[in-house]
Steps between C-alpha positions, in 0.01 A plus 500: 500500500417566131236294327592202284373548145410206276401544137268269309271496199228292669397379846371151587311483827427205724180542702493320836759644737602761243187705430251327729550370853296179497710313757208460740288315240791296368597386847141410598443290189839329500487418871173318441644316201814399692298365792271304265809338351685426823765768452646755738330829406801711598729298275249522216474879526872533435457384138151613394581855387554573133408167344173375359326277751554172316875570485515567874312176564751313284784636713328406825367161385747389230364145473139600447351476147501838327135467400412502871703819545311666216167387651598637841618821338157559348349471848769728643437767234127495575569539873745786444272680256212489750713638786603866485517570874825682572591559134656848488739688270873495564610842624521746211346260246214733406729795427748275318232347277369841403853625432562220248152510341626644170825299497552146366421251777330168561379287788677162518340293775467138607134569578237417241304779333204489740717506812716781362193712427351436844819590684583810298142619549507425874823700528353789300767478229472555127540182296768523227370457148742211435467212745706180495311269737506130582292423190762668279792267577590135498751522784491675836762736640797448552472417128551826306215439253262753655751784499614419147137507383449830676802654327392363161146624550631851562740475207829523691810287544558341843804719566278808462264388778507531877308250712339586834482193725482395864563124502791265442320325214408830337845654528652181358253518210592860425870421501448194282318725253811721476336793675600727786297463818377743762422302815204619705445428868658278764507174303709663227756660728726196531478399132747754355275674247652781294327744735281451808220707651290440808194620307414709196511833682877486443462523121442813294421444133613736226435475128811597302487696175602192300208297636698303755398466864721638778451344844637716780542270800556673831663351807308458822 
């Protein structure tokens, strides 16, 4: 089967589940939080991916004051930043990141700056020069603010950008920003992204003569 080819001017990359597999840490920390708050950990894990922690807490405990969610989120971020056991790169992430090094791209993550640096370092991945982290936005994914800021920071229109995402909240944010989405991994498979890959080994990057980015996506 021939490869699918997508063309963009810039790439906007989620981190967790897209470049870095941090599921082990996320699940450890959120299981503890769920048990502390009398919630079913398995049910909680179904909604934690993609959002900032306070936003996940608001979904799970809708009647709780938001200031308590923000306080808990600070504790959660400290726990996650201190725990790197099992943090590894998504398949092909190292080659992919090197392939796009000279092309317009940005990290757009729900992690804060410290957590993003710790996880990218633990996974042995190069950190993009432009980073849109939790401190950069007023609203969490699925709000499109982060992706729109990433596009603006790179100097491109939303329609010129392709988002790489793994979660429901992240894919919804990319669509709301008016961008095409490449879904990465099992969580993305059922969410009808514009293209889907199991990991980043299925993508070959080519720089076109006009400066655009060609993504050759192979079937598996």
